[in-house]
Tab-separated table of C-alpha atoms in Angstrom:
chain	number	residue	atom	x	y	z
A	10	MET	CA	82.281	73.204	91.789
A	11	ASP	CA	85.948	72.786	92.669
A	12	THR	CA	85.663	75.488	95.316
A	13	GLU	CA	82.859	73.526	96.974
A	14	MET	CA	84.980	70.363	97.014
A	15	ASP	CA	88.033	72.231	98.296
A	16	PHE	CA	86.017	73.696	101.160
A	17	TYR	CA	84.397	70.308	101.807
A	18	GLN	CA	87.732	68.442	101.873
A	19	ASN	CA	89.437	71.095	104.005
A	20	LEU	CA	86.543	71.126	106.452
A	21	ARG	CA	86.456	67.326	106.648
A	22	ASN	CA	90.213	67.162	107.349
A	23	LYS	CA	90.023	69.968	109.890
A	24	MET	CA	87.163	68.285	111.752
A	25	LYS	CA	88.766	64.854	111.675
A	26	ASN	CA	92.063	66.147	113.050
A	27	TRP	CA	90.406	68.306	115.687
A	28	LEU	CA	88.121	65.507	116.881
A	29	LEU	CA	91.217	63.348	117.430
A	30	SER	CA	92.762	66.064	119.639
A	31	GLU	CA	92.275	66.203	123.413
A	32	GLU	CA	89.928	69.189	123.097
A	33	GLY	CA	87.923	67.545	120.341
A	34	LYS	CA	87.521	64.295	122.261
A	35	LYS	CA	85.935	66.208	125.153
A	36	THR	CA	83.162	67.976	123.247
A	37	GLU	CA	79.651	66.590	123.609
A	38	TRP	CA	78.816	67.792	120.082
A	39	ALA	CA	81.520	65.754	118.312
A	40	ASP	CA	79.031	63.606	116.390
A	41	TYR	CA	77.289	66.677	114.980
A	42	LEU	CA	80.518	68.556	114.262
A	43	MET	CA	81.857	65.664	112.195
A	44	LEU	CA	78.781	66.003	109.977
A	45	ALA	CA	79.472	69.668	109.139
A	46	PRO	CA	81.142	68.818	105.791
A	47	ASP	CA	78.260	66.553	104.752
A	48	LEU	CA	75.697	69.209	105.686
A	49	PHE	CA	77.640	71.798	103.674
A	50	HIS	CA	77.717	69.427	100.689
A	51	LEU	CA	73.964	68.830	100.978
A	52	LEU	CA	73.222	72.568	101.051
A	53	CYS	CA	75.323	73.070	97.898
A	54	LYS	CA	73.661	70.214	96.024
A	55	LEU	CA	70.153	71.349	96.937
A	56	ALA	CA	70.947	74.940	95.948
A	57	ILE	CA	71.539	73.810	92.355
A	58	ASP	CA	68.833	71.146	92.149
A	59	PRO	CA	66.208	72.105	89.532
A	60	ASP	CA	63.453	70.527	91.659
A	61	VAL	CA	64.025	72.990	94.511
A	62	PRO	CA	61.946	76.186	94.241
A	63	THR	CA	63.865	79.421	93.649
A	64	ALA	CA	62.791	80.983	96.962
A	65	ASP	CA	64.194	77.977	98.813
A	66	LYS	CA	67.411	78.127	96.785
A	67	ALA	CA	67.935	81.645	98.122
A	68	LYS	CA	67.789	80.323	101.709
A	69	LEU	CA	70.093	77.450	100.814
A	70	GLY	CA	72.534	79.876	99.202
A	71	ALA	CA	72.462	82.062	102.304
A	72	ALA	CA	73.227	79.005	104.453
A	73	VAL	CA	76.168	78.068	102.171
A	74	VAL	CA	77.545	81.614	102.452
A	75	TYR	CA	77.107	81.443	106.237
A	76	PHE	CA	79.212	78.267	106.313
A	77	ILE	CA	81.999	79.865	104.273
A	78	PHE	CA	81.959	83.341	105.824
A	79	PRO	CA	84.681	83.480	108.505
A	80	VAL	CA	82.894	85.965	110.770
A	81	ASP	CA	79.544	84.682	111.982
A	82	LEU	CA	77.770	84.250	115.331
A	83	ILE	CA	80.425	81.795	116.572
A	84	PRO	CA	83.565	82.558	114.519
A	85	GLU	CA	85.740	79.537	113.774
A	86	ALA	CA	88.808	81.810	113.745
A	87	LEU	CA	88.276	82.522	117.452
A	88	VAL	CA	86.983	79.227	118.827
A	89	GLY	CA	88.264	76.705	116.304
A	90	PRO	CA	86.162	73.877	114.869
A	91	LEU	CA	83.658	74.190	117.711
A	92	GLY	CA	82.668	77.390	115.907
A	93	TYR	CA	80.940	75.280	113.279
A	94	ALA	CA	78.156	74.521	115.767
A	95	ASP	CA	76.210	77.574	114.610
A	96	ASP	CA	76.811	76.678	110.951
A	97	ILE	CA	75.366	73.231	111.648
A	98	ALA	CA	72.396	74.825	113.397
A	99	VAL	CA	71.802	77.104	110.387
A	100	ALA	CA	71.980	74.128	108.022
A	101	ALA	CA	69.533	72.111	110.127
A	102	TRP	CA	67.092	75.005	110.434
A	103	VAL	CA	67.105	75.736	106.695
A	104	LEU	CA	66.792	72.033	105.843
A	105	ASN	CA	63.954	71.633	108.336
A	106	THR	CA	61.988	74.479	106.746
A	107	LEU	CA	62.706	72.941	103.352
A	108	LEU	CA	61.349	69.560	104.484
A	109	ASN	CA	57.964	71.172	104.972
A	110	ARG	CA	57.966	72.528	101.404
A	111	ILE	CA	59.500	69.900	99.111
A	112	ASP	CA	59.463	66.137	98.677
A	113	GLN	CA	61.911	64.640	101.177
A	114	GLU	CA	63.249	62.383	98.418
A	115	ILE	CA	64.968	65.440	96.925
A	116	ILE	CA	66.921	65.865	100.152
A	117	LEU	CA	67.624	62.144	100.493
A	118	LYS	CA	69.078	61.822	96.987
A	119	HIS	CA	71.785	64.399	97.763
A	120	TRP	CA	72.701	63.247	101.277
A	121	ALA	CA	76.220	61.791	101.313
A	122	GLY	CA	76.387	61.159	105.051
A	123	GLU	CA	75.982	57.833	106.781
A	124	VAL	CA	73.445	58.811	109.444
A	125	PRO	CA	69.763	59.209	108.529
A	126	ILE	CA	69.460	62.866	107.468
A	127	LEU	CA	65.807	63.387	108.396
A	128	GLU	CA	66.412	62.194	111.945
A	129	LEU	CA	69.623	64.235	112.143
A	130	ILE	CA	67.825	67.442	111.139
A	131	GLN	CA	65.119	66.855	113.747
A	132	ASN	CA	67.693	66.135	116.466
A	133	ILE	CA	69.724	69.262	115.748
A	134	VAL	CA	66.617	71.458	115.604
A	135	ALA	CA	65.413	69.963	118.910
A	136	GLN	CA	68.784	70.633	120.577
A	137	GLY	CA	69.684	73.927	118.901
A	138	ASP	CA	69.277	76.056	121.997
A	139	LYS	CA	71.402	73.661	124.063
A	140	MET	CA	74.049	73.344	121.354
A	141	ILE	CA	74.638	77.054	120.696
A	142	GLY	CA	72.605	78.847	123.375
A	143	SER	CA	69.012	80.000	123.205
A	144	GLY	CA	69.881	83.592	122.249
A	145	LEU	CA	71.913	82.559	119.206
A	146	TRP	CA	69.409	79.877	118.262
A	147	GLU	CA	66.592	82.448	118.225
A	148	LYS	CA	68.711	84.794	116.064
A	149	ILE	CA	69.339	81.999	113.566
A	150	LYS	CA	65.668	81.051	113.419
A	151	ARG	CA	64.657	84.672	112.814
A	152	ARG	CA	67.379	85.329	110.244
A	153	PHE	CA	66.753	82.174	108.205
A	154	SER	CA	62.953	81.943	108.395
């Protein structure tokens, strides 16, 4: 999965550099945005895990494509790294639905981030409408349910 690692590394570098900029330092969502690469990595790992049911792999795959696709609800090309807020919301929503269907240990074994993933998912889901706006949040929930 060299493409996955290339995207992961590029995204991590982009986020790190942006969060050090004046604009990046001002965003209230900086902590979540820095986790975008780790969430992407988790989606990829779960999508190929044999313990994840096929129907759930389809949702995970759709979330991975959403991350990579340049034109989404908040396009990164137009708003910069802040545009990953909707990608993070998609990841959290898909992971939250997955938590209700599979053993959480499957998710935990693939999480490379430093913050507790289960708590992170719950926090993002709880703040989704504030983070990206209630209209977009409802679209994401409908599209990825």
